[in-house]
mmCIF file of the C-alpha atoms, coordinates in Angstrom:
data_MODEL
# 
_entry.id   MODEL 
# 
loop_
_atom_site.group_PDB 
_atom_site.id 
_atom_site.type_symbol 
_atom_site.label_atom_id 
_atom_site.label_alt_id 
_atom_site.label_comp_id 
_atom_site.label_asym_id 
_atom_site.label_entity_id 
_atom_site.label_seq_id 
_atom_site.pdbx_PDB_ins_code 
_atom_site.Cartn_x 
_atom_site.Cartn_y 
_atom_site.Cartn_z 
_atom_site.occupancy 
_atom_site.B_iso_or_equiv 
_atom_site.pdbx_formal_charge 
_atom_site.auth_seq_id 
_atom_site.auth_comp_id 
_atom_site.auth_asym_id 
_atom_site.auth_atom_id 
_atom_site.pdbx_PDB_model_num 
ATOM 1  C CA . MET A 1 1  ? -15.176 36.162 21.436 1.00 0.00 ? 1  MET A CA 1 
ATOM 2  C CA . ALA A 1 2  ? -12.544 35.186 24.000 1.00 0.00 ? 2  ALA A CA 1 
ATOM 3  C CA . ARG A 1 3  ? -9.020  34.506 22.809 1.00 0.00 ? 3  ARG A CA 1 
ATOM 4  C CA . THR A 1 4  ? -7.149  31.356 23.715 1.00 0.00 ? 4  THR A CA 1 
ATOM 5  C CA . LYS A 1 5  ? -3.516  30.267 23.445 1.00 0.00 ? 5  LYS A CA 1 
ATOM 6  C CA . ASN A 1 6  ? -2.039  33.755 23.101 1.00 0.00 ? 6  ASN A CA 1 
ATOM 7  C CA . ARG A 1 7  ? 1.742   33.667 22.759 1.00 0.00 ? 7  ARG A CA 1 
ATOM 8  C CA . VAL A 1 8  ? 4.640   36.083 22.654 1.00 0.00 ? 8  VAL A CA 1 
ATOM 9  C CA . LEU A 1 9  ? 6.808   34.511 19.931 1.00 0.00 ? 9  LEU A CA 1 
ATOM 10 C CA . ASN A 1 10 ? 9.706   36.940 19.822 1.00 0.00 ? 10 ASN A CA 1 
ATOM 11 C CA . ILE A 1 11 ? 10.900  40.173 21.376 1.00 0.00 ? 11 ILE A CA 1 
ATOM 12 C CA . GLU A 1 12 ? 13.358  42.290 19.389 1.00 0.00 ? 12 GLU A CA 1 
ATOM 13 C CA . ASP A 1 13 ? 15.033  45.679 19.466 1.00 0.00 ? 13 ASP A CA 1 
ATOM 14 C CA . ASN A 1 14 ? 15.636  45.666 23.227 1.00 0.00 ? 14 ASN A CA 1 
ATOM 15 C CA . GLY A 1 15 ? 11.973  44.949 23.972 1.00 0.00 ? 15 GLY A CA 1 
ATOM 16 C CA . ASN A 1 16 ? 10.503  47.530 21.589 1.00 0.00 ? 16 ASN A CA 1 
ATOM 17 C CA . ILE A 1 17 ? 9.127   45.122 18.940 1.00 0.00 ? 17 ILE A CA 1 
ATOM 18 C CA . ALA A 1 18 ? 7.110   42.023 19.831 1.00 0.00 ? 18 ALA A CA 1 
ATOM 19 C CA . THR A 1 19 ? 5.849   39.243 17.572 1.00 0.00 ? 19 THR A CA 1 
ATOM 20 C CA . ILE A 1 20 ? 2.532   38.004 18.961 1.00 0.00 ? 20 ILE A CA 1 
ATOM 21 C CA . GLN A 1 21 ? 0.391   35.016 17.972 1.00 0.00 ? 21 GLN A CA 1 
ATOM 22 C CA . LEU A 1 22 ? -3.288  34.882 18.923 1.00 0.00 ? 22 LEU A CA 1 
ATOM 23 C CA . GLN A 1 23 ? -5.375  31.750 18.472 1.00 0.00 ? 23 GLN A CA 1 
ATOM 24 C CA . LEU A 1 24 ? -9.106  32.444 18.526 1.00 0.00 ? 24 LEU A CA 1 
ATOM 25 C CA . GLU A 1 25 ? -11.714 30.022 19.859 1.00 0.00 ? 25 GLU A CA 1 
ATOM 26 C CA . ASP A 1 26 ? -12.839 29.143 16.322 1.00 0.00 ? 26 ASP A CA 1 
ATOM 27 C CA . GLY A 1 27 ? -9.270  28.036 15.483 1.00 0.00 ? 27 GLY A CA 1 
ATOM 28 C CA . GLN A 1 28 ? -8.123  31.074 13.509 1.00 0.00 ? 28 GLN A CA 1 
ATOM 29 C CA . VAL A 1 29 ? -4.509  32.041 14.129 1.00 0.00 ? 29 VAL A CA 1 
ATOM 30 C CA . VAL A 1 30 ? -3.527  35.709 13.971 1.00 0.00 ? 30 VAL A CA 1 
ATOM 31 C CA . LYS A 1 31 ? 0.161   36.652 14.033 1.00 0.00 ? 31 LYS A CA 1 
ATOM 32 C CA . GLY A 1 32 ? 1.616   40.142 13.950 1.00 0.00 ? 32 GLY A CA 1 
ATOM 33 C CA . HIS A 1 33 ? 4.503   42.419 14.847 1.00 0.00 ? 33 HIS A CA 1 
ATOM 34 C CA . TYR A 1 34 ? 3.685   45.108 17.361 1.00 0.00 ? 34 TYR A CA 1 
ATOM 35 C CA . GLU A 1 35 ? 5.595   48.113 18.633 1.00 0.00 ? 35 GLU A CA 1 
ATOM 36 C CA . VAL A 1 36 ? 5.649   47.976 22.411 1.00 0.00 ? 36 VAL A CA 1 
ATOM 37 C CA . PHE A 1 37 ? 4.925   51.303 24.098 1.00 0.00 ? 37 PHE A CA 1 
ATOM 38 C CA . PHE A 1 38 ? 4.925   49.785 27.589 1.00 0.00 ? 38 PHE A CA 1 
ATOM 39 C CA . TRP A 1 39 ? 4.156   46.454 29.204 1.00 0.00 ? 39 TRP A CA 1 
ATOM 40 C CA . LEU A 1 40 ? 1.089   46.225 31.423 1.00 0.00 ? 40 LEU A CA 1 
ATOM 41 C CA . LYS A 1 41 ? 2.341   42.815 32.503 1.00 0.00 ? 41 LYS A CA 1 
ATOM 42 C CA . PRO A 1 42 ? 5.582   41.775 30.781 1.00 0.00 ? 42 PRO A CA 1 
ATOM 43 C CA . PRO A 1 43 ? 6.373   38.152 29.932 1.00 0.00 ? 43 PRO A CA 1 
ATOM 44 C CA . GLU A 1 44 ? 8.110   36.431 32.847 1.00 0.00 ? 44 GLU A CA 1 
ATOM 45 C CA . ASP A 1 45 ? 11.554  36.323 31.191 1.00 0.00 ? 45 ASP A CA 1 
ATOM 46 C CA . VAL A 1 46 ? 11.360  40.029 30.294 1.00 0.00 ? 46 VAL A CA 1 
ATOM 47 C CA . ALA A 1 47 ? 10.311  40.903 33.855 1.00 0.00 ? 47 ALA A CA 1 
ATOM 48 C CA . LYS A 1 48 ? 13.254  38.921 35.275 1.00 0.00 ? 48 LYS A CA 1 
ATOM 49 C CA . GLU A 1 49 ? 15.678  40.658 32.911 1.00 0.00 ? 49 GLU A CA 1 
ATOM 50 C CA . ILE A 1 50 ? 14.325  44.084 33.857 1.00 0.00 ? 50 ILE A CA 1 
ATOM 51 C CA . ASP A 1 51 ? 14.551  43.238 37.572 1.00 0.00 ? 51 ASP A CA 1 
ATOM 52 C CA . ALA A 1 52 ? 18.154  42.092 37.132 1.00 0.00 ? 52 ALA A CA 1 
ATOM 53 C CA . ILE A 1 53 ? 19.060  45.351 35.376 1.00 0.00 ? 53 ILE A CA 1 
ATOM 54 C CA . LEU A 1 54 ? 17.405  47.450 38.089 1.00 0.00 ? 54 LEU A CA 1 
ATOM 55 C CA . MET A 1 55 ? 19.216  45.543 40.861 1.00 0.00 ? 55 MET A CA 1 
ATOM 56 C CA . ARG A 1 56 ? 22.670  46.310 39.437 1.00 0.00 ? 56 ARG A CA 1 
ATOM 57 C CA . PRO A 1 57 ? 24.695  48.875 41.352 1.00 0.00 ? 57 PRO A CA 1 
ATOM 58 C CA . ILE A 1 58 ? 25.124  52.312 39.832 1.00 0.00 ? 58 ILE A CA 1 
ATOM 59 C CA . GLU A 1 59 ? 28.311  52.250 37.779 1.00 0.00 ? 59 GLU A CA 1 
ATOM 60 C CA . GLN A 1 60 ? 29.116  55.939 37.825 1.00 0.00 ? 60 GLN A CA 1 
ATOM 61 C CA . THR A 1 61 ? 27.527  59.183 38.874 1.00 0.00 ? 61 THR A CA 1 
ATOM 62 C CA . ILE A 1 62 ? 28.762  62.380 37.274 1.00 0.00 ? 62 ILE A CA 1 
ATOM 63 C CA . VAL A 1 63 ? 27.966  65.682 38.915 1.00 0.00 ? 63 VAL A CA 1 
ATOM 64 C CA . HIS A 1 64 ? 28.564  68.839 36.930 1.00 0.00 ? 64 HIS A CA 1 
ATOM 65 C CA . LYS A 1 65 ? 28.618  72.069 38.854 1.00 0.00 ? 65 LYS A CA 1 
ATOM 66 C CA . ALA A 1 66 ? 28.100  75.234 36.896 1.00 0.00 ? 66 ALA A CA 1 
ATOM 67 C CA . ARG A 1 67 ? 30.940  77.701 37.230 1.00 0.00 ? 67 ARG A CA 1 
ATOM 68 C CA . VAL A 1 68 ? 29.936  81.221 38.105 1.00 0.00 ? 68 VAL A CA 1 
ATOM 69 C CA . LYS A 1 69 ? 32.343  83.966 37.112 1.00 0.00 ? 69 LYS A CA 1 
ATOM 70 C CA . SER A 1 70 ? 32.918  86.599 39.763 1.00 0.00 ? 70 SER A CA 1 
ATOM 71 C CA . ARG A 1 71 ? 33.073  90.211 38.673 1.00 0.00 ? 71 ARG A CA 1 
# 
């Protein structure tokens, strides 16, 4: 049975928990909280937020060189 009117109602915990509502063809509504492992295709607002984060310049790069003691 094909699903219709699927909705992402809420995204919490920095995108790790999603509240999803599914409305089936026969009218039943299923709502649940899901842990997000990864997005195959994120909601448009989430994708825009991720793109904005990735476009930010690097704030700081720290390079640590190991010190080698000479004998």
